[in-house]
């Protein structure tokens, strides 16, 4: 299958995407900051959760500093700086994630920590919220199994290429719904990120369009 067919499939898959009005990010670190700034630049409200107040304040100041630099260099107007920072809500209260339509796990924790985190998310996140994990030492299926909403859980890994910029590798579990997959792909596209679904993810079906990527083919959406 050629790249044009892959991209056509990816475009069709977006038909079932849910609306993402607010994104929650767990973890005040480089990944969390990168995603937060990308969202703020696209006018998407962000709730950033970090249990350590000092770490949370440091990350928010990093975002503010980046925007101040952009203003000083003439790349951003003062009003834009204020508007984007107003879209960022930092919190040490986990329950403030309850209004998010998509929650990104950017926390650096071990397997046990991920299990505990997703059990908490299952209790707090609203019905239909998509939950992504960066877990590397546990499968998406295992993390999804810690919740009662395995269809809304998938993996998300960020990398960077000199040719295409930031790449979102989206890893569905065996129970991940096509709607959840389409929602994350659509968000990546809104942020002008390249989204790739590994071809080894067999059986990923869009609930809205019944599209099934070939088992040996990566699907890429730009």
PDB file of C-alpha atoms in Angstrom:
ATOM      1  CA  UNK A   1       0.000   0.000   0.000  1.00  0.00           C
ATOM      2  CA  UNK A   2       1.449   3.419  -0.948  1.00  0.00           C
ATOM      3  CA  UNK A   3       1.687   6.483   1.272  1.00  0.00           C
ATOM      4  CA  UNK A   4      -1.197   8.223  -0.502  1.00  0.00           C
ATOM      5  CA  UNK A   5      -3.522   5.315   0.313  1.00  0.00           C
ATOM      6  CA  UNK A   6      -2.284   5.320   3.906  1.00  0.00           C
ATOM      7  CA  UNK A   7      -3.009   9.030   4.297  1.00  0.00           C
ATOM      8  CA  UNK A   8      -6.430   8.627   2.686  1.00  0.00           C
ATOM      9  CA  UNK A   9      -7.282   5.936   5.200  1.00  0.00           C
ATOM     10  CA  UNK A  10      -6.056   8.143   8.015  1.00  0.00           C
ATOM     11  CA  UNK A  11      -8.201  11.036   6.826  1.00  0.00           C
ATOM     12  CA  UNK A  12     -11.300   8.863   6.720  1.00  0.00           C
ATOM     13  CA  UNK A  13     -10.581   7.554  10.198  1.00  0.00           C
ATOM     14  CA  UNK A  14     -10.950  11.074  11.608  1.00  0.00           C
ATOM     15  CA  UNK A  15     -14.673  11.021  10.836  1.00  0.00           C
ATOM     16  CA  UNK A  16     -15.431   9.363  14.166  1.00  0.00           C
ATOM     17  CA  UNK A  17     -13.285  11.652  16.329  1.00  0.00           C
ATOM     18  CA  UNK A  18     -14.770  13.118  19.495  1.00  0.00           C
ATOM     19  CA  UNK A  19     -14.555  16.832  20.187  1.00  0.00           C
ATOM     20  CA  UNK A  20     -11.665  17.725  22.498  1.00  0.00           C
ATOM     21  CA  UNK A  21     -12.481  20.921  24.362  1.00  0.00           C
ATOM     22  CA  UNK A  22      -9.930  20.516  27.167  1.00  0.00           C
ATOM     23  CA  UNK A  23      -6.866  18.325  27.558  1.00  0.00           C
ATOM     24  CA  UNK A  24      -5.461  17.135  30.859  1.00  0.00           C
ATOM     25  CA  UNK A  25      -1.727  16.527  31.222  1.00  0.00           C
ATOM     26  CA  UNK A  26      -0.228  14.552  34.088  1.00  0.00           C
ATOM     27  CA  UNK A  27       3.409  15.351  34.796  1.00  0.00           C
ATOM     28  CA  UNK A  28       5.407  18.583  34.979  1.00  0.00           C
ATOM     29  CA  UNK A  29       8.312  17.537  32.765  1.00  0.00           C
ATOM     30  CA  UNK A  30       9.672  18.139  29.255  1.00  0.00           C
ATOM     31  CA  UNK A  31       7.019  15.997  27.568  1.00  0.00           C
ATOM     32  CA  UNK A  32       4.246  17.658  29.540  1.00  0.00           C
ATOM     33  CA  UNK A  33       5.547  21.138  28.689  1.00  0.00           C
ATOM     34  CA  UNK A  34       5.935  20.336  24.995  1.00  0.00           C
ATOM     35  CA  UNK A  35       2.383  19.039  24.687  1.00  0.00           C
ATOM     36  CA  UNK A  36       0.957  21.852  26.804  1.00  0.00           C
ATOM     37  CA  UNK A  37       2.552  24.599  24.692  1.00  0.00           C
ATOM     38  CA  UNK A  38       1.425  22.897  21.476  1.00  0.00           C
ATOM     39  CA  UNK A  39      -2.134  22.824  22.755  1.00  0.00           C
ATOM     40  CA  UNK A  40      -2.075  26.416  24.000  1.00  0.00           C
ATOM     41  CA  UNK A  41      -0.742  27.550  20.622  1.00  0.00           C
ATOM     42  CA  UNK A  42      -3.789  25.889  19.053  1.00  0.00           C
ATOM     43  CA  UNK A  43      -6.186  27.571  21.527  1.00  0.00           C
ATOM     44  CA  UNK A  44      -6.935  24.312  23.348  1.00  0.00           C
ATOM     45  CA  UNK A  45      -7.427  24.753  27.136  1.00  0.00           C
ATOM     46  CA  UNK A  46      -5.085  22.666  29.282  1.00  0.00           C
ATOM     47  CA  UNK A  47      -5.330  21.360  32.825  1.00  0.00           C
ATOM     48  CA  UNK A  48      -1.865  20.421  34.052  1.00  0.00           C
ATOM     49  CA  UNK A  49      -1.707  18.164  37.089  1.00  0.00           C
ATOM     50  CA  UNK A  50       1.454  17.743  39.123  1.00  0.00           C
ATOM     51  CA  UNK A  51       1.380  16.669  42.796  1.00  0.00           C
ATOM     52  CA  UNK A  52       4.527  18.632  43.641  1.00  0.00           C
ATOM     53  CA  UNK A  53       3.706  22.345  43.793  1.00  0.00           C
ATOM     54  CA  UNK A  54       7.318  23.423  43.189  1.00  0.00           C
ATOM     55  CA  UNK A  55       7.566  21.330  40.008  1.00  0.00           C
ATOM     56  CA  UNK A  56       4.198  22.601  38.807  1.00  0.00           C
ATOM     57  CA  UNK A  57       5.151  26.244  39.361  1.00  0.00           C
ATOM     58  CA  UNK A  58       8.477  25.713  37.596  1.00  0.00           C
ATOM     59  CA  UNK A  59       6.821  24.270  34.484  1.00  0.00           C
ATOM     60  CA  UNK A  60       4.221  27.044  34.317  1.00  0.00           C
ATOM     61  CA  UNK A  61       7.003  29.600  34.593  1.00  0.00           C
ATOM     62  CA  UNK A  62       8.849  27.821  31.773  1.00  0.00           C
ATOM     63  CA  UNK A  63       5.784  28.190  29.537  1.00  0.00           C
ATOM     64  CA  UNK A  64       5.407  31.838  30.525  1.00  0.00           C
ATOM     65  CA  UNK A  65       9.086  32.483  29.857  1.00  0.00           C
ATOM     66  CA  UNK A  66       8.887  30.891  26.415  1.00  0.00           C
ATOM     67  CA  UNK A  67       5.975  33.140  25.491  1.00  0.00           C
ATOM     68  CA  UNK A  68       7.728  36.220  26.875  1.00  0.00           C
ATOM     69  CA  UNK A  69      10.710  35.422  24.674  1.00  0.00           C
ATOM     70  CA  UNK A  70       8.405  35.085  21.676  1.00  0.00           C
ATOM     71  CA  UNK A  71       6.906  38.495  22.453  1.00  0.00           C
ATOM     72  CA  UNK A  72      10.349  40.065  22.834  1.00  0.00           C
ATOM     73  CA  UNK A  73      11.383  38.660  19.467  1.00  0.00           C
ATOM     74  CA  UNK A  74       8.245  39.948  17.783  1.00  0.00           C
ATOM     75  CA  UNK A  75       6.894  36.471  17.103  1.00  0.00           C
ATOM     76  CA  UNK A  76       3.903  36.913  19.396  1.00  0.00           C
ATOM     77  CA  UNK A  77       1.826  39.875  20.503  1.00  0.00           C
ATOM     78  CA  UNK A  78       1.343  40.722  24.201  1.00  0.00           C
ATOM     79  CA  UNK A  79      -2.362  39.918  23.951  1.00  0.00           C
ATOM     80  CA  UNK A  80      -1.548  36.491  22.516  1.00  0.00           C
ATOM     81  CA  UNK A  81       0.809  35.853  25.443  1.00  0.00           C
ATOM     82  CA  UNK A  82      -1.922  36.681  27.937  1.00  0.00           C
ATOM     83  CA  UNK A  83      -4.589  34.670  26.120  1.00  0.00           C
ATOM     84  CA  UNK A  84      -2.494  31.526  25.888  1.00  0.00           C
ATOM     85  CA  UNK A  85      -1.420  31.644  29.507  1.00  0.00           C
ATOM     86  CA  UNK A  86      -5.062  32.130  30.509  1.00  0.00           C
ATOM     87  CA  UNK A  87      -5.841  28.784  28.846  1.00  0.00           C
ATOM     88  CA  UNK A  88      -3.394  26.980  31.161  1.00  0.00           C
ATOM     89  CA  UNK A  89      -4.700  25.798  34.523  1.00  0.00           C
ATOM     90  CA  UNK A  90      -2.112  24.243  36.820  1.00  0.00           C
ATOM     91  CA  UNK A  91      -3.314  22.134  39.724  1.00  0.00           C
ATOM     92  CA  UNK A  92      -2.173  19.792  42.480  1.00  0.00           C
ATOM     93  CA  UNK A  93      -5.730  18.478  42.786  1.00  0.00           C
ATOM     94  CA  UNK A  94      -6.185  15.274  40.787  1.00  0.00           C
ATOM     95  CA  UNK A  95      -9.960  15.736  40.667  1.00  0.00           C
ATOM     96  CA  UNK A  96      -9.556  18.814  38.497  1.00  0.00           C
ATOM     97  CA  UNK A  97      -8.961  16.409  35.593  1.00  0.00           C
ATOM     98  CA  UNK A  98     -12.637  15.454  35.680  1.00  0.00           C
ATOM     99  CA  UNK A  99     -13.643  17.948  32.981  1.00  0.00           C
ATOM    100  CA  UNK A 100     -11.021  16.898  30.432  1.00  0.00           C
ATOM    101  CA  UNK A 101     -11.991  15.207  27.174  1.00  0.00           C
ATOM    102  CA  UNK A 102      -8.546  13.683  26.728  1.00  0.00           C
ATOM    103  CA  UNK A 103      -5.897  13.043  29.372  1.00  0.00           C
ATOM    104  CA  UNK A 104      -2.225  12.571  28.548  1.00  0.00           C
ATOM    105  CA  UNK A 105      -0.090  10.582  30.968  1.00  0.00           C
ATOM    106  CA  UNK A 106       3.337  12.222  30.771  1.00  0.00           C
ATOM    107  CA  UNK A 107       4.398  11.130  34.258  1.00  0.00           C
ATOM    108  CA  UNK A 108       7.690   9.330  34.823  1.00  0.00           C
ATOM    109  CA  UNK A 109       6.658   6.416  37.013  1.00  0.00           C
ATOM    110  CA  UNK A 110       7.229   2.677  37.119  1.00  0.00           C
ATOM    111  CA  UNK A 111       4.728  -0.028  36.227  1.00  0.00           C
ATOM    112  CA  UNK A 112       3.115  -0.033  39.665  1.00  0.00           C
ATOM    113  CA  UNK A 113       2.809   3.747  39.484  1.00  0.00           C
ATOM    114  CA  UNK A 114       1.065   3.542  36.120  1.00  0.00           C
ATOM    115  CA  UNK A 115      -1.358   0.942  37.438  1.00  0.00           C
ATOM    116  CA  UNK A 116      -2.255   3.149  40.382  1.00  0.00           C
ATOM    117  CA  UNK A 117      -2.543   6.224  38.157  1.00  0.00           C
ATOM    118  CA  UNK A 118      -4.973   4.637  35.737  1.00  0.00           C
ATOM    119  CA  UNK A 119      -7.110   3.211  38.523  1.00  0.00           C
ATOM    120  CA  UNK A 120      -7.436   6.779  39.827  1.00  0.00           C
ATOM    121  CA  UNK A 121      -8.174   8.101  36.349  1.00  0.00           C
ATOM    122  CA  UNK A 122     -10.897   5.504  35.943  1.00  0.00           C
ATOM    123  CA  UNK A 123     -12.562   6.962  39.018  1.00  0.00           C
ATOM    124  CA  UNK A 124     -12.117  10.630  38.113  1.00  0.00           C
ATOM    125  CA  UNK A 125     -12.235  10.985  34.328  1.00  0.00           C
ATOM    126  CA  UNK A 126     -15.622  11.641  32.795  1.00  0.00           C
ATOM    127  CA  UNK A 127     -17.313   8.992  30.617  1.00  0.00           C
ATOM    128  CA  UNK A 128     -15.926   9.026  27.100  1.00  0.00           C
ATOM    129  CA  UNK A 129     -12.651  10.730  28.024  1.00  0.00           C
ATOM    130  CA  UNK A 130      -9.707   9.282  26.108  1.00  0.00           C
ATOM    131  CA  UNK A 131      -6.751   8.218  28.287  1.00  0.00           C
ATOM    132  CA  UNK A 132      -3.237   7.915  26.859  1.00  0.00           C
ATOM    133  CA  UNK A 133      -0.214   6.348  28.524  1.00  0.00           C
ATOM    134  CA  UNK A 134       3.514   6.640  27.901  1.00  0.00           C
ATOM    135  CA  UNK A 135       4.191   3.377  29.757  1.00  0.00           C
ATOM    136  CA  UNK A 136       7.147   1.505  28.291  1.00  0.00           C
ATOM    137  CA  UNK A 137       7.416  -1.363  30.759  1.00  0.00           C
ATOM    138  CA  UNK A 138       3.776  -2.459  30.490  1.00  0.00           C
ATOM    139  CA  UNK A 139       1.526  -3.120  27.498  1.00  0.00           C
ATOM    140  CA  UNK A 140      -1.390  -0.878  26.628  1.00  0.00           C
ATOM    141  CA  UNK A 141      -3.652  -3.850  27.323  1.00  0.00           C
ATOM    142  CA  UNK A 142      -2.237  -4.195  30.827  1.00  0.00           C
ATOM    143  CA  UNK A 143      -2.743  -0.512  31.627  1.00  0.00           C
ATOM    144  CA  UNK A 144      -6.210  -0.550  30.078  1.00  0.00           C
ATOM    145  CA  UNK A 145      -7.016  -3.540  32.246  1.00  0.00           C
ATOM    146  CA  UNK A 146      -6.604  -1.317  35.298  1.00  0.00           C
ATOM    147  CA  UNK A 147      -9.718   0.554  34.173  1.00  0.00           C
ATOM    148  CA  UNK A 148     -13.305  -0.265  33.270  1.00  0.00           C
ATOM    149  CA  UNK A 149     -12.942   1.615  29.990  1.00  0.00           C
ATOM    150  CA  UNK A 150     -10.358  -0.307  27.974  1.00  0.00           C
ATOM    151  CA  UNK A 151     -11.824   1.045  24.732  1.00  0.00           C
ATOM    152  CA  UNK A 152     -10.711   4.550  25.696  1.00  0.00           C
ATOM    153  CA  UNK A 153      -7.084   3.709  26.537  1.00  0.00           C
ATOM    154  CA  UNK A 154      -4.105   3.786  24.164  1.00  0.00           C
ATOM    155  CA  UNK A 155      -0.389   4.435  24.143  1.00  0.00           C
ATOM    156  CA  UNK A 156       1.228   7.699  23.049  1.00  0.00           C
ATOM    157  CA  UNK A 157       4.949   8.169  22.435  1.00  0.00           C
ATOM    158  CA  UNK A 158       6.617  11.345  21.166  1.00  0.00           C
ATOM    159  CA  UNK A 159       9.729  11.515  19.012  1.00  0.00           C
ATOM    160  CA  UNK A 160      11.284  14.031  16.650  1.00  0.00           C
ATOM    161  CA  UNK A 161      12.501  13.783  13.073  1.00  0.00           C
ATOM    162  CA  UNK A 162      14.595  16.338  11.196  1.00  0.00           C
ATOM    163  CA  UNK A 163      12.361  15.800   8.171  1.00  0.00           C
ATOM    164  CA  UNK A 164       8.867  15.895   9.675  1.00  0.00           C
ATOM    165  CA  UNK A 165       9.293  17.479  13.109  1.00  0.00           C
ATOM    166  CA  UNK A 166       7.493  15.979  16.079  1.00  0.00           C
ATOM    167  CA  UNK A 167       5.920  12.569  15.568  1.00  0.00           C
ATOM    168  CA  UNK A 168       3.118  11.099  17.674  1.00  0.00           C
ATOM    169  CA  UNK A 169       3.272   7.313  17.671  1.00  0.00           C
ATOM    170  CA  UNK A 170      -0.162   6.134  18.741  1.00  0.00           C
ATOM    171  CA  UNK A 171      -0.347   2.558  20.010  1.00  0.00           C
ATOM    172  CA  UNK A 172      -3.861   1.135  20.373  1.00  0.00           C
ATOM    173  CA  UNK A 173      -4.572  -1.824  22.607  1.00  0.00           C
ATOM    174  CA  UNK A 174      -6.613  -4.765  21.417  1.00  0.00           C
ATOM    175  CA  UNK A 175      -9.773  -3.204  22.875  1.00  0.00           C
ATOM    176  CA  UNK A 176      -9.107   0.415  21.879  1.00  0.00           C
ATOM    177  CA  UNK A 177     -12.091   1.783  19.987  1.00  0.00           C
ATOM    178  CA  UNK A 178     -11.771   3.369  16.577  1.00  0.00           C
ATOM    179  CA  UNK A 179     -13.383   6.506  17.970  1.00  0.00           C
ATOM    180  CA  UNK A 180     -10.665   6.874  20.623  1.00  0.00           C
ATOM    181  CA  UNK A 181      -7.966   6.288  18.014  1.00  0.00           C
ATOM    182  CA  UNK A 182      -9.531   8.830  15.650  1.00  0.00           C
ATOM    183  CA  UNK A 183      -9.781  11.368  18.474  1.00  0.00           C
ATOM    184  CA  UNK A 184      -6.048  11.293  19.196  1.00  0.00           C
ATOM    185  CA  UNK A 185      -5.155  11.329  15.489  1.00  0.00           C
ATOM    186  CA  UNK A 186      -7.432  14.337  14.953  1.00  0.00           C
ATOM    187  CA  UNK A 187      -5.808  16.184  17.852  1.00  0.00           C
ATOM    188  CA  UNK A 188      -2.320  15.489  16.495  1.00  0.00           C
ATOM    189  CA  UNK A 189      -3.410  16.822  13.137  1.00  0.00           C
ATOM    190  CA  UNK A 190      -4.870  19.959  14.722  1.00  0.00           C
ATOM    191  CA  UNK A 191      -1.485  20.557  16.345  1.00  0.00           C
ATOM    192  CA  UNK A 192       0.260  19.962  12.990  1.00  0.00           C
ATOM    193  CA  UNK A 193       1.962  16.845  14.287  1.00  0.00           C
ATOM    194  CA  UNK A 194       2.584  13.697  12.267  1.00  0.00           C
ATOM    195  CA  UNK A 195       0.559  10.814  13.746  1.00  0.00           C
ATOM    196  CA  UNK A 196       1.683   7.256  13.114  1.00  0.00           C
ATOM    197  CA  UNK A 197      -0.124   4.052  14.044  1.00  0.00           C
ATOM    198  CA  UNK A 198       2.295   1.087  13.892  1.00  0.00           C
ATOM    199  CA  UNK A 199       1.314  -1.520  11.330  1.00  0.00           C
ATOM    200  CA  UNK A 200       1.690  -4.306  13.866  1.00  0.00           C
ATOM    201  CA  UNK A 201      -1.492  -3.037  15.548  1.00  0.00           C
ATOM    202  CA  UNK A 202      -3.824  -5.541  13.916  1.00  0.00           C
ATOM    203  CA  UNK A 203      -7.573  -5.128  14.124  1.00  0.00           C
ATOM    204  CA  UNK A 204      -7.798  -1.385  14.675  1.00  0.00           C
ATOM    205  CA  UNK A 205     -11.232  -0.621  13.318  1.00  0.00           C
ATOM    206  CA  UNK A 206     -12.856   2.776  13.088  1.00  0.00           C
ATOM    207  CA  UNK A 207     -16.315   2.587  14.629  1.00  0.00           C
ATOM    208  CA  UNK A 208     -17.487   5.235  12.198  1.00  0.00           C
ATOM    209  CA  UNK A 209     -15.885   4.050   8.968  1.00  0.00           C
ATOM    210  CA  UNK A 210     -14.894   0.395   9.455  1.00  0.00           C
ATOM    211  CA  UNK A 211     -11.352   1.045   8.262  1.00  0.00           C
ATOM    212  CA  UNK A 212      -8.798  -1.629   9.121  1.00  0.00           C
ATOM    213  CA  UNK A 213      -5.104  -0.855   8.525  1.00  0.00           C
ATOM    214  CA  UNK A 214      -3.110  -3.757   7.139  1.00  0.00           C
ATOM    215  CA  UNK A 215      -1.229  -5.654   9.836  1.00  0.00           C
ATOM    216  CA  UNK A 216       2.128  -4.935   8.154  1.00  0.00           C
ATOM    217  CA  UNK A 217       1.494  -1.322   7.208  1.00  0.00           C
ATOM    218  CA  UNK A 218       2.006   1.858   9.214  1.00  0.00           C
ATOM    219  CA  UNK A 219      -0.761   4.390   8.860  1.00  0.00           C
ATOM    220  CA  UNK A 220       0.493   7.966   8.879  1.00  0.00           C
ATOM    221  CA  UNK A 221      -1.615  11.122   9.040  1.00  0.00           C
ATOM    222  CA  UNK A 222      -0.080  14.555   8.505  1.00  0.00           C
TER     223      UNK A 222
END
